[in-house]
Every structure is written in structure tokens, then in C-alpha cells.
Amino acid sequence: MNTLQYYTSETVESLRNGIQDHLDWYYYNIGPTPHLLPVSGVRKSRLKVQSFASELVVDPDRPQKNDAENAITVYNTLRELTPHQSSLECLWVYLCHVVCATYVCKRWLSARPENNENAIRKVKNHYFASGTRSLIRDNGVSRLWWLGRTAHEVAPDKPDEFLQVLLAKQDVRSALLERPSISMNVRLLRGIYEILRENWYDGQELFDRVTFRSWMIALNRKGGVILLDALSDIELKRLLQLEAENAMSVNRSG
Amino acid sequence: MKFDSGKAWQHPVLRPKRYGDDYPYAEFEVDIDVELDKRKGSVSLQAEYCLSDPNLLSLVDREEAKYVLLVNCSKTRRRETIESFEPRIRNRFTAGDLSGRTEFSPFLIATRFLEAYDWSGWHSDFCGLRVDIKEGYVLAVDEPKAYWIDRAEEAPLGSIFVHSASPAMQNERWDVQLDNDRVEIIMSEETSRLYKSVRLEVIKKSDVHYLMNSLYLPALVKVLYEADNDTKTYENFRWYSALNNLLEFAHCPVLGSASSNRVLDAQKLLASPFNNLLSLLHGDSA
């Protein structure tokens, strides 16, 4: 077991400002290593964790294919993080640069943009995390943790199945996992997932782009009048099911 | 559901008068108090609901409406509703559950279907109107309250500052602005570029003490004295609560204290930068 470490905020700033000078390291793992900073730039947390970086896999032809299993790996390893700790950029920047650098590079930096600004932007997106949205969606390691956490919260018995269903289509993933109004509402997300899961094994009509979007729009409209969080389980399920059926019915007739 | 002061509801909703007069003779006000236990890190919440409309009150008595508080913390991705048929809600959040900006939104929500609902306490424009109220419908809403939940050790002093460049600034000078969630240290474009390149270097050496003494120490003294003299203007900014936490953590008087020596307090918060500089220089000359 190793002690979980993280950078100081000054170190994170220094790394962020120095991306341009270390692009070769980020994309090709050659040249000076940016994270060889004084010891004072790294702090030790109280958590002990198993090594996990070697378990992260990437299929070079379909990099997103292994997101689900990688999410389970990262979350199981770092399960003890509190929500506050998991929101700290300095932790994830350290993991991306020191522990999981090979994985992040293979997953996100397989092609270097010709334009330097775009090359820097890609590094910033996936090795750093300025804001909650970036932590959830972009940072190479934190997005896996949040995926794993959501899966365990919504479907603790079968988190891998949850990820299989939700990651199948980009639309579904974006709407449910990246929009705070749904992804932060565990009851609502669970209700939507249960309907989607059933439909996954029964024709997958709801996964059609137009149908799914109609369903989401209808729920959004309902959410403007009804506080969905305060509905009873029965009423919430009834409403979600009704709007799903309406969306499928409209698509069939359209 | 985000609070929208200009929202046009499809049925009468009791809300602050400046946003609507669907209920011209009634009020729905909620006092929300949030306290952080600095030792344990847990957060205690207390909300007192004041509802004056007799018809809505009778709905609550019959459990056909309930008081709801929606808690939303985007940093920790925590979203939770706390519900009660009593006009008082209390809750405790474990350490780490809430952090940073947290919003508390109070509602009165229908708990079941109310067919052809009407009420003489509505605005006269609704005279004769009957509405079907479904479970979950908002019957009353008050403005949300936002609190910053930061423990002193989680909001380091550096986090209250942000640097920016302004064409209006003279070269070789800097100034401080306090009217935002972070204290802005403003320089000219040229000085800002020079500062950024110097800062990258000093992080790798111990020369950081020069920056501390020439920039952060005087900036912090200014902030402390400004905040002491005008708490009302600054108390809702995030830097104010973060700085207050740090002062308490360091056993210094909190902001608004007339009698404190802020020159000494600033040095304490920055861990004696002047002494560090002296040690550095003394070490160099030896």
C-alpha cells in the first residue's frame, strides 16, 4: 500500500503554466519531466491505497472501450475519498502526472494537434481540472472516479451493468452523467436508469437519438413545474415511465 | 429546479412580493442557518419556515403539502431534499459532504393530487380559476440562500487571491480590489508577465520570501483593515468567510474587530515571512 499524495496549488499552477515547455513529455514521454519539482511541492494525505495504474487498459483503436472497467478500478482503489477530497484539482493533477501518466497519454493524447494552442488545450483538459465540470468530464483520472462513484451509488449491485448501459451512446452519457440537474439527483438518475436498463434488453428504442432527446426534453419541462426530487418513489417512476412511453410513441408515429 | 425570479408559473405560487403577487396578502419566508463545526468538519443546518396563508397552512395540516429544502453543492456533487410537515427543518451533514458554495432552496410542495383547487386568497386576476395541482407541484417558494463552506485548512490563504492584468495600471505598481469573491491583485500587462515568470522560478527556490514580503504581506494587511472597517460591504464575498476561518484557526480576532493589530495578524497568517526573509539573507551572507 502507498500513501496517496497530491500537489500543492502552487505546483499545479507551475505545471499549468509550463505545459508549452513540456509538450514532448506529455505527448511522447520524451524530454524533461515537468513534475520533477522540489519535495516541498508534494503533500502526503492520510489515505493508503493499492497500486492501480498498471490495471488501467486502453485499446488504441477504440480508446473509450475500456472506460467502464477502468472506472470501476479507479473507484474501487480510491473509494475512501470523501466528496470534498475528490473535488480537489491538486490530487487529480498529481495522479495524472505521476501515477497514471502513461494511461492518460494513451487514452487522450494519441494524436498531437499541429496547432500548438490546441495541443496545449488538450493537455489542460485531460491532465488538469479547472472546475467541477472538468473533473466530471475531462480530467483523465477524476472522470473515471466520478463514473465509478455514480455507478456504485445508482446501481450498487451491478455497477458494471450501469456503465455498460449509460456509456453505450454519447447522447445518453452526456445527458445523464454530465448534466448536474440529473447526475447529482441520485433518485432521478436511478429511476431513469431502471427504465433504460429494461429497454436495453428489449429493443433499445429509447436509445434512439431522437426518442431519447424527446424523453429528456419532456422531463426537463416537467421539472420546471414539479420538484422531481420531492416526488414519492411511485409517482416518480410513473412520471418517468409515462414520458418514456410518450417519447417512444411519438417516434413510432413520426 | 433553479430559482427564477421572472418565472411564469402555470398556477398561483406564493413567492417574495417583488417577484409576484399571486398571493397578495400572504407570505412565505424561510430563515436558514448553517454552522460549520470547525473541529469535526460537520455542518449543521436549521431552517425555520414562516407561512402565513391559512389555506396553504391547512394543506400542510392535512399533509397535502410539505415543507421542502433542496440542498445543492456542486463541488461535492451533493444534492438532497429534506422534507417535513413541521415548519422547522434540522439536519447534520458529515464532514466532507459539503464544501465550497452550497445553495439551500426552500419550497412548499403538494404531496398529492388536488383536483380543481382554488382559493379566495389569490390575486383577483385568478378569480374563478380552478387548477389541478399534481403531486410535486410548487405551491410556494422563497429565494435560495447560498453559503460558503470552507474549513480553514481546506481554503489555504493563497486561494483568496487572484491575479489580473489591467491596461489602466502603471508599470511596476500593483493594487488590490476587494469587490468580488476573490481579492484581485492587479498589475499592468507588462508587470503581470514579469511577475508570472518570476513566480515560476521562485517556487523552485526559497526566494519565495521576497514575493511574500513585497506583495502578499502588504496586500493582506490592506484586506484585513478594509474588511475590519466595512464588514457589511464585504461579508458576502467568499474571500471574507475564508479569511475569517483562517483568522479563527490562527487564534486571531475575526474580521470586524476594531482593536486588532492587523500588521501582526497578517504576519501570523503568512507564517512570519519577514523572519523567513531575514533567515534567508543571513544564510546567504554567511
XYZ file of C-alpha atoms in Angstrom:
540
model
C 0.000 0.000 0.000
C 1.218 3.506 -0.809
C 0.389 6.834 0.772
C -1.806 8.890 -1.525
C -0.008 12.106 -2.404
C -1.097 15.342 -4.018
C 0.440 18.532 -5.295
C 0.336 21.951 -3.648
C -1.730 24.504 -5.515
C 1.453 26.413 -6.384
C 2.831 23.296 -8.016
C -0.339 22.841 -10.037
C -0.093 26.434 -11.243
C 3.551 25.961 -12.114
C 2.745 22.850 -14.138
C -0.179 24.536 -15.869
C 1.976 27.498 -16.859
C 4.751 25.243 -18.076
C 2.757 22.972 -20.414
C 4.200 24.514 -23.550
C 7.755 23.738 -22.457
C 6.899 20.071 -21.825
C 4.633 19.166 -24.728
C 7.033 16.451 -25.848
C 6.816 14.815 -22.467
C 3.007 14.935 -22.462
C 2.578 13.537 -25.974
C 5.619 11.326 -26.455
C 7.109 10.822 -22.999
C 10.391 12.317 -24.137
C 12.240 15.368 -22.915
C 12.351 16.893 -19.411
C 9.760 15.625 -16.966
C 7.638 18.525 -15.735
C 6.840 17.066 -12.378
C 10.375 16.786 -11.065
C 9.816 19.582 -8.593
C 11.156 20.096 -5.099
C 9.751 17.793 -2.432
C 8.004 20.812 -0.962
C 5.662 20.702 -3.982
C 4.068 17.412 -2.900
C 1.970 16.641 0.158
C 1.052 13.331 1.740
C -2.555 12.564 2.567
C -3.687 10.191 5.305
C -5.005 7.620 2.849
C -3.192 4.433 1.901
C -4.069 2.946 -1.489
C -3.100 -0.042 -3.569
C -1.255 0.473 -6.817
C -3.701 0.539 -9.676
C -2.152 2.304 -12.671
C -0.955 -0.938 -14.270
C -4.560 -2.243 -14.270
C -5.826 0.599 -16.466
C -6.172 -0.552 -20.051
C -6.544 1.309 -23.327
C -7.434 -0.152 -26.709
C -5.545 2.093 -29.144
C -8.212 1.536 -31.828
C -11.154 2.328 -29.552
C -9.812 4.246 -26.548
C -13.231 4.690 -24.913
C -13.956 0.949 -24.959
C -12.382 0.308 -21.566
C -13.794 3.346 -19.734
C -16.285 1.246 -17.783
C -13.797 -1.265 -16.378
C -11.234 1.494 -15.736
C -13.858 3.480 -13.848
C -14.564 0.502 -11.590
C -10.818 0.033 -10.986
C -10.165 3.672 -10.092
C -13.225 3.996 -7.884
C -12.557 0.752 -6.015
C -8.978 1.858 -5.348
C -9.925 5.365 -4.212
C -13.269 4.532 -2.633
C -12.298 6.166 0.669
C -12.100 9.674 -0.805
C -14.736 11.989 0.620
C -16.694 14.070 -1.893
C -14.668 17.090 -0.822
C -11.327 15.333 -1.358
C -12.463 14.135 -4.758
C -13.155 17.742 -5.772
C -9.523 18.808 -5.249
C -7.757 19.517 -8.511
C -4.310 19.081 -6.946
C -4.998 15.418 -6.198
C -6.046 14.553 -9.742
C -3.252 16.576 -11.329
C -0.765 14.567 -9.272
C -2.344 11.261 -10.275
C -2.370 12.246 -13.945
C 1.272 13.361 -13.928
C 2.898 10.846 -11.638
C 0.818 7.704 -11.104
C -1.263 7.365 -14.290
C 0.712 9.404 -16.812
C 1.072 6.513 -19.254
C -2.628 5.740 -19.185
C -3.726 9.380 -19.616
C -1.374 9.837 -22.531
C -2.555 6.673 -24.313
C -6.221 7.410 -23.668
C -6.287 11.095 -24.606
C -3.105 12.213 -26.357
C -2.639 9.613 -29.062
C -2.656 12.359 -31.703
C -0.901 15.668 -31.210
C -2.637 18.612 -32.918
C -0.428 20.544 -35.283
C -1.538 23.806 -33.779
C 0.380 24.393 -30.538
C -2.519 26.109 -28.834
C -4.756 23.124 -29.439
C -2.032 20.779 -28.241
C -1.782 22.759 -25.002
C -5.559 22.855 -24.640
C -5.792 19.057 -24.869
C -3.199 18.685 -22.138
C -5.000 21.209 -19.945
C -8.296 19.397 -20.449
C -7.075 15.949 -19.509
C -4.223 16.492 -17.057
C -5.778 19.366 -15.137
C -9.270 20.213 -13.929
C -10.426 23.777 -13.640
C -13.902 23.430 -12.247
C -16.385 20.707 -11.397
C -17.426 20.110 -14.980
C -13.843 19.453 -15.945
C -13.432 16.974 -13.075
C -16.521 15.050 -14.147
C -15.997 15.109 -17.885
C -12.402 15.782 -18.883
C -9.629 15.042 -16.406
C -8.124 11.686 -17.354
C -8.413 10.065 -13.924
C -11.044 12.028 -11.988
C -13.695 11.372 -14.665
C -13.172 7.649 -14.106
C -13.565 8.061 -10.356
C -16.804 10.016 -10.741
C -18.118 7.475 -13.245
C -17.355 4.690 -10.810
C -18.847 6.563 -7.900
C -22.080 7.312 -9.766
C -22.323 3.679 -10.841
C -21.944 2.439 -7.256
C -24.443 4.973 -5.929
C -27.130 4.246 -8.510
C -26.614 0.522 -9.005
C -24.515 -0.822 -6.134
C -25.297 -4.454 -7.052
C -24.240 -4.168 -10.681
C -22.202 -1.029 -11.315
C -20.598 -2.541 -14.407
C -24.018 -3.046 -16.000
C -24.923 0.566 -15.194
C -21.812 1.763 -17.010
C -22.407 -0.567 -19.932
C -25.885 0.895 -20.465
C -25.029 4.546 -19.878
C -21.802 4.663 -21.831
C -23.255 2.962 -24.908
C -24.326 6.209 -26.538
C -22.730 9.664 -26.232
C -26.135 11.347 -26.001
C -27.163 9.201 -23.065
C -23.856 9.692 -21.347
C -23.866 13.480 -21.781
C -27.468 13.939 -20.717
C -27.328 11.744 -17.662
C -23.790 11.931 -16.373
C -22.653 15.404 -17.330
C -25.785 17.453 -16.598
C -25.825 18.301 -12.883
C -29.630 18.504 -12.681
C -29.788 14.756 -13.372
C -26.380 13.351 -12.424
C -26.495 14.954 -8.968
C -30.014 13.649 -8.349
C -29.396 10.004 -7.477
C -33.075 9.037 -7.168
C -33.929 10.581 -10.507
C -30.899 9.069 -12.201
C -31.734 5.659 -10.737
C -35.311 5.925 -11.972
C -34.186 6.837 -15.487
C -31.541 4.101 -15.455
C -34.023 1.392 -14.452
C -36.210 2.240 -17.425
C -33.217 2.401 -19.750
C -31.871 -0.906 -18.483
C -35.146 -2.663 -19.154
C -35.246 -1.117 -22.609
C -31.630 -2.129 -23.249
C -32.699 -5.783 -23.213
C -35.967 -5.091 -25.003
C -35.320 -3.438 -28.336
C -33.344 -0.361 -27.254
C -35.945 2.020 -28.662
C -35.171 4.630 -26.031
C -31.561 4.705 -27.136
C -32.533 6.147 -30.483
C -31.204 9.701 -30.532
C -34.498 11.448 -31.343
C -36.514 9.350 -28.909
C -34.062 9.805 -26.091
C -33.875 13.547 -26.591
C -37.674 13.832 -26.662
C -37.779 11.971 -23.385
C -35.203 14.279 -21.811
C -36.945 17.411 -23.087
C -40.237 16.233 -21.599
C -38.591 15.544 -18.251
C -36.936 18.938 -18.336
C -40.305 20.558 -18.941
C -41.907 18.638 -16.103
C -39.017 19.612 -13.849
C -39.878 23.268 -14.359
C -43.203 22.819 -12.593
C -42.693 19.806 -10.372
C -39.869 19.433 -7.884
C -38.946 15.934 -9.047
C -36.723 15.417 -6.002
C -39.770 15.646 -3.744
C -41.944 13.106 -5.570
C -42.660 9.767 -3.923
C -40.893 6.771 -5.484
C -44.155 5.531 -7.006
C -45.066 8.874 -8.532
C -41.546 9.472 -9.846
C -41.468 6.069 -11.504
C -44.917 6.651 -13.007
C -43.935 10.034 -14.425
C -40.638 8.770 -15.900
C -42.342 5.749 -17.458
C -45.184 7.821 -18.887
C -42.835 10.299 -20.550
C -40.646 7.480 -21.888
C -43.667 5.817 -23.464
C -44.834 9.130 -24.903
C -41.414 9.693 -26.471
C -41.351 6.216 -27.997
C -44.917 6.550 -29.236
C -44.213 9.876 -30.945
C -41.128 8.457 -32.609
C -43.007 5.411 -33.898
C -45.764 7.538 -35.393
C -43.337 10.169 -36.714
C -35.255 23.327 -10.274
C -33.425 26.651 -10.234
C -34.980 29.698 -8.645
C -36.077 32.061 -11.386
C -37.461 35.376 -10.186
C -39.131 36.027 -13.530
C -40.705 32.601 -13.941
C -44.300 32.490 -15.170
C -45.936 29.639 -13.270
C -48.988 27.918 -14.722
C -50.753 28.131 -11.373
C -50.648 30.641 -8.488
C -47.454 30.344 -6.465
C -46.698 32.204 -3.257
C -43.287 33.856 -3.596
C -41.449 37.029 -2.490
C -43.600 40.059 -3.262
C -41.043 41.690 -5.501
C -41.287 38.685 -7.834
C -45.007 38.120 -7.904
C -48.295 38.864 -6.183
C -50.258 35.681 -6.856
C -50.953 35.743 -3.101
C -51.203 39.473 -2.337
C -51.964 39.045 1.373
C -49.679 36.187 2.352
C -46.004 35.479 2.879
C -43.599 32.583 2.722
C -40.261 33.350 4.350
C -37.598 30.916 5.403
C -34.706 31.633 7.759
C -31.793 29.348 7.075
C -28.892 28.997 9.457
C -25.795 26.975 8.618
C -22.973 26.273 11.034
C -19.691 24.513 10.404
C -18.187 22.540 13.268
C -14.569 23.530 12.669
C -13.190 20.698 14.734
C -15.236 17.842 13.268
C -15.929 19.421 9.879
C -19.604 18.528 10.051
C -22.256 21.067 9.010
C -25.444 21.757 10.973
C -28.461 23.150 9.242
C -31.575 24.738 10.659
C -34.417 26.186 8.596
C -37.478 27.943 10.033
C -40.460 28.250 7.692
C -42.882 31.160 8.130
C -46.051 30.613 6.096
C -48.989 32.943 6.615
C -51.593 31.818 4.090
C -54.347 29.959 6.008
C -55.319 27.754 3.087
C -51.786 26.585 2.430
C -51.332 26.047 6.170
C -54.400 23.821 6.238
C -52.969 21.791 3.358
C -49.859 21.214 5.469
C -52.034 20.237 8.471
C -53.775 17.612 6.315
C -50.374 16.514 4.956
C -51.425 17.516 1.466
C -48.453 19.872 1.287
C -44.998 19.683 2.836
C -42.035 21.931 3.540
C -39.016 21.004 1.461
C -35.438 22.252 1.497
C -33.334 21.442 -1.549
C -29.605 21.327 -0.765
C -27.255 21.696 -3.708
C -23.456 21.581 -3.513
C -21.851 21.460 -6.943
C -18.306 20.956 -5.652
C -19.087 17.678 -3.890
C -21.977 16.834 -6.271
C -24.305 16.556 -3.320
C -27.991 17.151 -3.993
C -30.542 16.259 -1.376
C -34.046 17.202 -0.286
C -35.056 17.426 3.337
C -38.790 17.315 3.966
C -41.091 17.988 6.874
C -44.695 18.683 7.791
C -43.329 20.812 10.631
C -42.176 24.369 9.916
C -38.702 23.591 11.217
C -36.086 21.507 9.466
C -32.861 20.377 11.079
C -30.118 18.301 9.573
C -26.480 17.482 10.006
C -24.067 16.752 7.167
C -20.983 14.638 7.703
C -17.553 16.202 7.228
C -16.648 16.320 3.557
C -20.228 16.054 2.264
C -20.492 19.780 1.639
C -17.701 22.074 0.521
C -17.495 25.427 -1.204
C -20.633 27.203 -2.381
C -23.758 25.411 -1.210
C -27.243 26.562 -2.065
C -30.326 25.983 0.089
C -33.667 26.416 -1.727
C -36.916 26.354 0.255
C -40.270 25.238 -1.178
C -43.771 24.279 -0.229
C -44.747 21.259 -2.343
C -48.037 19.449 -2.937
C -47.944 15.856 -1.717
C -50.969 14.593 -3.615
C -53.334 15.416 -6.439
C -55.709 18.297 -5.630
C -58.441 18.424 -8.178
C -59.990 21.747 -9.192
C -58.112 23.610 -6.480
C -58.981 27.220 -5.877
C -58.614 29.788 -3.135
C -60.025 33.210 -2.408
C -56.635 34.412 -1.155
C -55.284 34.535 -4.710
C -54.920 37.745 -6.683
C -58.232 38.920 -8.130
C -56.881 38.145 -11.637
C -57.330 34.467 -10.733
C -60.958 34.908 -9.726
C -62.943 31.876 -10.841
C -59.811 29.891 -11.750
C -59.629 26.242 -10.721
C -56.410 24.331 -11.213
C -55.459 20.697 -10.916
C -52.479 20.540 -8.605
C -50.378 17.405 -9.076
C -48.065 15.795 -6.602
C -44.752 17.652 -6.609
C -46.205 20.964 -7.771
C -44.602 24.022 -6.200
C -47.116 25.923 -4.091
C -44.716 28.408 -2.504
C -41.056 29.298 -2.969
C -38.581 31.620 -1.266
C -35.252 32.877 -2.545
C -32.413 30.404 -2.128
C -29.611 31.177 0.297
C -26.000 30.390 -0.533
C -23.293 29.672 1.992
C -19.586 29.048 1.543
C -18.497 26.020 3.482
C -14.727 26.066 3.788
C -12.644 24.672 6.564
C -9.563 26.769 7.244
C -7.148 24.005 6.283
C -9.048 23.381 3.049
C -9.024 27.020 1.910
C -5.366 27.991 2.023
C -4.596 31.672 2.215
C -3.393 31.776 -1.371
C -6.835 30.720 -2.569
C -8.393 34.046 -1.607
C -6.188 35.919 -4.080
C -6.387 36.050 -7.840
C -4.070 37.931 -10.194
C -5.191 40.020 -13.101
C -3.698 42.477 -15.575
C -5.182 45.841 -16.414
C -4.135 48.383 -19.046
C -5.084 51.111 -16.575
C -2.335 50.113 -14.159
C 1.073 51.734 -14.258
C 4.079 49.508 -14.716
C 5.956 48.498 -11.554
C 2.875 49.082 -9.388
C 0.159 46.813 -8.101
C -3.157 47.416 -6.438
C -5.857 45.415 -4.712
C -9.595 45.175 -5.386
C -11.970 43.589 -2.919
C -15.360 43.704 -4.608
C -15.545 40.104 -5.793
C -15.416 36.560 -4.425
C -11.620 36.630 -4.578
C -9.279 39.506 -3.772
C -7.844 40.763 -7.024
C -4.197 41.798 -7.202
C -3.996 43.979 -10.294
C -0.890 44.865 -12.286
C -0.140 46.263 -15.711
C 0.164 43.715 -18.542
C 3.943 44.026 -18.596
C 4.395 43.768 -14.854
C 1.974 40.852 -14.784
C 4.059 38.945 -17.374
C 7.210 39.624 -15.391
C 5.528 38.547 -12.172
C 4.322 35.254 -13.683
C 7.754 34.334 -14.991
C 9.384 35.239 -11.670
C 6.784 33.279 -9.729
C 7.527 30.106 -11.709
C 11.162 30.386 -10.700
C 10.695 31.237 -7.031
C 8.524 28.162 -6.487
C 11.617 26.121 -7.175
C 13.819 28.117 -4.813
C 13.411 29.626 -1.424
C 13.283 33.167 -2.864
C 9.535 32.992 -2.450
C 10.037 35.047 0.730
C 10.807 38.113 -1.351
C 7.412 37.828 -3.043
C 5.703 37.202 0.254
C 7.093 40.327 1.820
C 6.796 42.696 -1.128
C 3.372 41.627 -2.365
C 1.263 39.303 -0.235
C 2.052 40.733 3.183
C 1.097 44.343 2.366
C -1.887 43.125 0.295
C -3.160 41.040 3.200
C -2.721 43.912 5.670
C -4.787 46.143 3.373
C -7.511 43.486 3.027
C -7.712 42.939 6.772
C -8.030 46.629 7.598
C -10.573 47.253 4.812
C -12.683 44.314 5.952
C -12.494 45.396 9.593
C -13.785 48.853 8.702
C -16.600 47.786 6.408
C -17.847 44.275 7.196
C -21.279 44.926 5.694
C -19.853 45.622 2.250
C -17.582 42.600 2.180
C -19.195 39.914 4.352
C -20.989 38.164 1.479
C -17.851 37.619 -0.553
C -16.205 34.245 -0.464
C -12.788 35.667 0.498
C -14.338 37.209 3.594
C -15.587 33.910 5.042
C -12.396 32.064 4.032
C -10.246 34.761 5.677
C -12.402 34.719 8.792
C -11.946 30.952 9.082
C -8.194 31.330 8.746
C -8.086 34.051 11.400
C -10.023 31.856 13.810
C -7.818 28.883 13.010
C -4.760 31.042 13.797
C -6.356 32.351 17.015
C -6.520 35.919 15.688
C -9.540 38.212 16.156
C -12.138 37.754 13.429
C -12.931 40.453 10.868
C -14.739 43.466 12.221
C -12.671 43.526 15.388
C -11.762 47.140 15.995
C -8.837 46.573 18.245
C -6.696 44.057 16.426
C -3.232 44.806 15.089
C -3.595 43.518 11.558
C 0.078 44.022 10.721
C 0.877 41.355 13.283
C -2.074 39.160 12.280
C -1.044 39.216 8.620
C 2.456 38.048 9.509
C 0.974 35.252 11.573
C -1.284 34.111 8.718
C 1.666 34.116 6.317
C 3.870 32.220 8.786
C 6.317 35.028 9.524
C 7.554 35.943 6.038
C 9.784 38.747 7.306
C 11.609 36.434 9.661
C 11.987 33.899 6.855
C 13.496 36.560 4.640
C 15.933 37.572 7.337
C 16.960 33.952 7.789
C 17.420 33.599 4.067
C 19.568 36.728 3.838
C 21.536 35.814 6.921
C 22.212 32.407 5.472
C 23.332 33.950 2.144
C 25.719 36.403 3.726
C 27.288 33.716 5.909
